[in-house]
Amino acid sequence: MFFFAHWSYAQTDRCGAVNHHRDDHRMAPVQGFESWMLEKQRVLAEQFPQRNAADPMEIPVVFHIIHNGEAIGSGKNISDEQILSQLEVLNEDFQRQNEDAINTRQQFLSVAADFGIKFVMAKQDPEGNATNGITRTQTDITSFGINSSAQTALKSLSYWNSEDYLNIWVANLSGQLLGYASWPETDIPGPGAPSAPTEDGVVIDFTVCGSNAKGNFPTIDPTYNLGRTLSHEIGHFFGLLHIWGDGGCGVDDFCGDTPDQSSQTTTSCDQLQDNPPFSCETLDQYENFMDYTPDACMNMFTADQKSRVEVVLEFSPRRASLLSSPGLVEPNFEDNAIRLVAIPSPKSVSCAAAMPLVLEVRNVGTNEVNSMMVELTFGEYEAQNTIENLKLAPGENKILSTTLLGLPEGEKELTAIVTRVNNEDNDAIVVGRLKKTILVDQSEAEMPFYTAFNSASIVSEGWIPFPENSNNQWEGGQTTDQEWAALLRSGSTMVNHLISPLILLSETDSLTITFETQRTVSGTSETDLNLWISNDCGASETLIYSANSSDLKPSEEHKKWVRHYVDISPFQEQEVRLDFACANPNGGTLYLREFRIFEKGKHQLKAELEESIILDPQKDDILPRFVLSTSGSLPIQYALVYELEEEGPIYLKLMAMDGRLLQQYQKQNTLQGSIPIDLNNLASGYYLLEINSLKGRTVKRLFQP
């Protein structure tokens, strides 16, 4: 991986982008990403051989200020003036209008580039209201690290749709970390997916936001005091690598006009001017914004870096959409304007060949809306749909069922755009765009249905984790005891779904789901697991079971798994899909295994062992009666029924076949009675039951169906 490096200047971690992507487990492989980049650069050159636009491309930004209750302008709650000074720095650096551009050395003047990008404070928020592009959120959390749970905790405090806004979170970062950024989204297949949409953006420490060259801001760090940390991190956001390639002379940043460099540059500006670094047989380009020099030493991007950014802004979905964001438009819309709020149907995962398209719309104009035209694309499907007789008053929301969509199998993006309102072109067209990724899966399973989740690939067992690009999706893994299960790690406030294949249920009035859970404890956040069922290919779902944090973790130390039972008899003879839905913000890891659906009648069990158990053959002493019984229906209940010849203790141990102790029971000063044995939280298979009394010891083998 080309990003993975760690650097310090005066004990400061200038950039955490590398560790951010390592922790996120989502960095695209080098070869895959660079192949994508080369191909898109070729396409771009063919389509637009002359790309010298007169006007810069505008990117709407929102600064999310995360503080602990300080007054505006003090501590972490930095002032509007400090934020605007940072915006000014960005526009100067990305358009090469920075005053210190005159410090670019002669050797690199010919490759210094104006990116033609202008950053604009968002003019309207996601709801269509006027905004200055700044949010302020108070929290009790005093600092944020770079691991996945810390990232989620930070970004869930305040977030705007990353397709429409460049989210910049300004907070107190733990340790000496100054910032990190998300990598751009591509269409590379396989594991190289980007961060989840809800976590896409840039994070910087509050002490490096803004420039002391543009005002007196006491909280700004004395070394990183010109706003270049954000210029550097936004470079990563647009697909730029560190100039030394995060390696030695043999590692590239894939820009021909940035000379190979042995490592990051960490010395002061005075030292650099007196003794310019020379490595890899070339002069180091330490003034590049993607190096690690102090802010005062940085002053340029290059033409090849610009070429990479142009590709990302043209072909990376969540970067390209920024250029037509509603955040760029003042909220004083035309008389006739409609905002698309949501696409409730189709659901994100569907199995139907055709599903109704349901839109939630809002009248954000000043006139009553009676008709609108929506253009739809879904894979190869394209259509125009006119909806009439709306009678939608200004400011009013409405749910509209518009048309029947044909859904070919596979994962595709559904796009809806409002093009006409009240028979007039929608001049504020940007308010009418909405996208949604939909997976159509029609694979089917029959009864009896069983999944052990005993491998790293839960998809191979017919289950679908969704959303696929979630920062913390369901996956296959092992517990601390090396037992396989489906698991959801701590760290995501997003609801993550684990969806079964279609299952054709049996014709019986007695159907039961069982599954087992285990939960490691971390933090204090609650974790709720909900099980939904759909019999209409996901158009609607019914909640059939819910378990909270205490339900998911065994209450007794000798138990490792909790078994859950859900009656689904009302759905007999129906084709259903099951959906485990869970958000796990800071609740340790949740494990799920041994999912099965069966007819209860087939599992009624009467297991009696009417036999004498010889405790000591030499003395011919016996334990007269040993009976294992069940209730005949779920849950199965076993009990040891005993009679002793003389009063005394009796001890029971339930063990795995390899001798591991699973449960133990004892009674003192007893003559007869029964001891319950709980096998319901154990997987199907054989177990050993060891019985000890004053007369001796015996071991019996048990079978759990």
PDB file of N, CA, C and O in Angstrom, residues 54 125 137 277 304 367 373 454 559 644 671:
ATOM      1  N   ALA A  54     -12.519  29.242 -18.280  1.00  0.00           N
ATOM      2  CA  ALA A  54     -12.322  30.610 -17.812  1.00  0.00           C
ATOM      3  C   ALA A  54     -12.721  30.750 -16.352  1.00  0.00           C
ATOM      4  O   ALA A  54     -12.083  31.470 -15.585  1.00  0.00           O
ATOM      5  N   ASP A 125     -28.714  24.527   3.075  1.00  0.00           N
ATOM      6  CA  ASP A 125     -28.448  23.278   3.763  1.00  0.00           C
ATOM      7  C   ASP A 125     -29.224  22.141   3.094  1.00  0.00           C
ATOM      8  O   ASP A 125     -29.966  22.370   2.131  1.00  0.00           O
ATOM      9  N   THR A 137     -21.642  22.189  16.908  1.00  0.00           N
ATOM     10  CA  THR A 137     -22.223  21.084  17.660  1.00  0.00           C
ATOM     11  C   THR A 137     -21.453  20.876  18.953  1.00  0.00           C
ATOM     12  O   THR A 137     -20.226  20.725  18.934  1.00  0.00           O
ATOM     13  N   PRO A 277      17.245  20.141   0.198  1.00  0.00           N
ATOM     14  CA  PRO A 277      17.432  18.682   0.210  1.00  0.00           C
ATOM     15  C   PRO A 277      17.539  18.125  -1.205  1.00  0.00           C
ATOM     16  O   PRO A 277      16.857  18.579  -2.127  1.00  0.00           O
ATOM     17  N   ASP A 304       0.771  17.709 -13.095  1.00  0.00           N
ATOM     18  CA  ASP A 304       0.361  16.308 -13.049  1.00  0.00           C
ATOM     19  C   ASP A 304      -0.575  16.044 -11.877  1.00  0.00           C
ATOM     20  O   ASP A 304      -1.480  15.205 -11.976  1.00  0.00           O
ATOM     21  N   ASN A 367     -45.026  28.934  -5.662  1.00  0.00           N
ATOM     22  CA  ASN A 367     -46.333  28.597  -6.242  1.00  0.00           C
ATOM     23  C   ASN A 367     -46.784  27.216  -5.806  1.00  0.00           C
ATOM     24  O   ASN A 367     -45.973  26.345  -5.477  1.00  0.00           O
ATOM     25  N   MET A 373     -42.343  16.731 -13.872  1.00  0.00           N
ATOM     26  CA  MET A 373     -41.788  15.668 -14.708  1.00  0.00           C
ATOM     27  C   MET A 373     -40.501  15.174 -14.061  1.00  0.00           C
ATOM     28  O   MET A 373     -39.646  15.971 -13.651  1.00  0.00           O
ATOM     29  N   ASN A 454     -19.782 -20.184   9.064  1.00  0.00           N
ATOM     30  CA  ASN A 454     -18.520 -20.787   9.498  1.00  0.00           C
ATOM     31  C   ASN A 454     -17.370 -20.528   8.532  1.00  0.00           C
ATOM     32  O   ASN A 454     -16.478 -21.354   8.374  1.00  0.00           O
ATOM     33  N   LYS A 559     -21.577 -19.575  30.244  1.00  0.00           N
ATOM     34  CA  LYS A 559     -22.197 -19.686  28.935  1.00  0.00           C
ATOM     35  C   LYS A 559     -21.486 -18.750  27.960  1.00  0.00           C
ATOM     36  O   LYS A 559     -21.080 -17.653  28.326  1.00  0.00           O
ATOM     37  N   LEU A 644     -29.836 -40.712  45.674  1.00  0.00           N
ATOM     38  CA  LEU A 644     -28.590 -41.179  46.257  1.00  0.00           C
ATOM     39  C   LEU A 644     -28.896 -42.134  47.419  1.00  0.00           C
ATOM     40  O   LEU A 644     -29.927 -42.017  48.082  1.00  0.00           O
ATOM     41  N   LEU A 671     -30.431 -35.829  48.927  1.00  0.00           N
ATOM     42  CA  LEU A 671     -30.674 -37.260  48.811  1.00  0.00           C
ATOM     43  C   LEU A 671     -31.313 -37.595  47.472  1.00  0.00           C
ATOM     44  O   LEU A 671     -30.968 -38.593  46.848  1.00  0.00           O
TER      45      LEU A 671
END
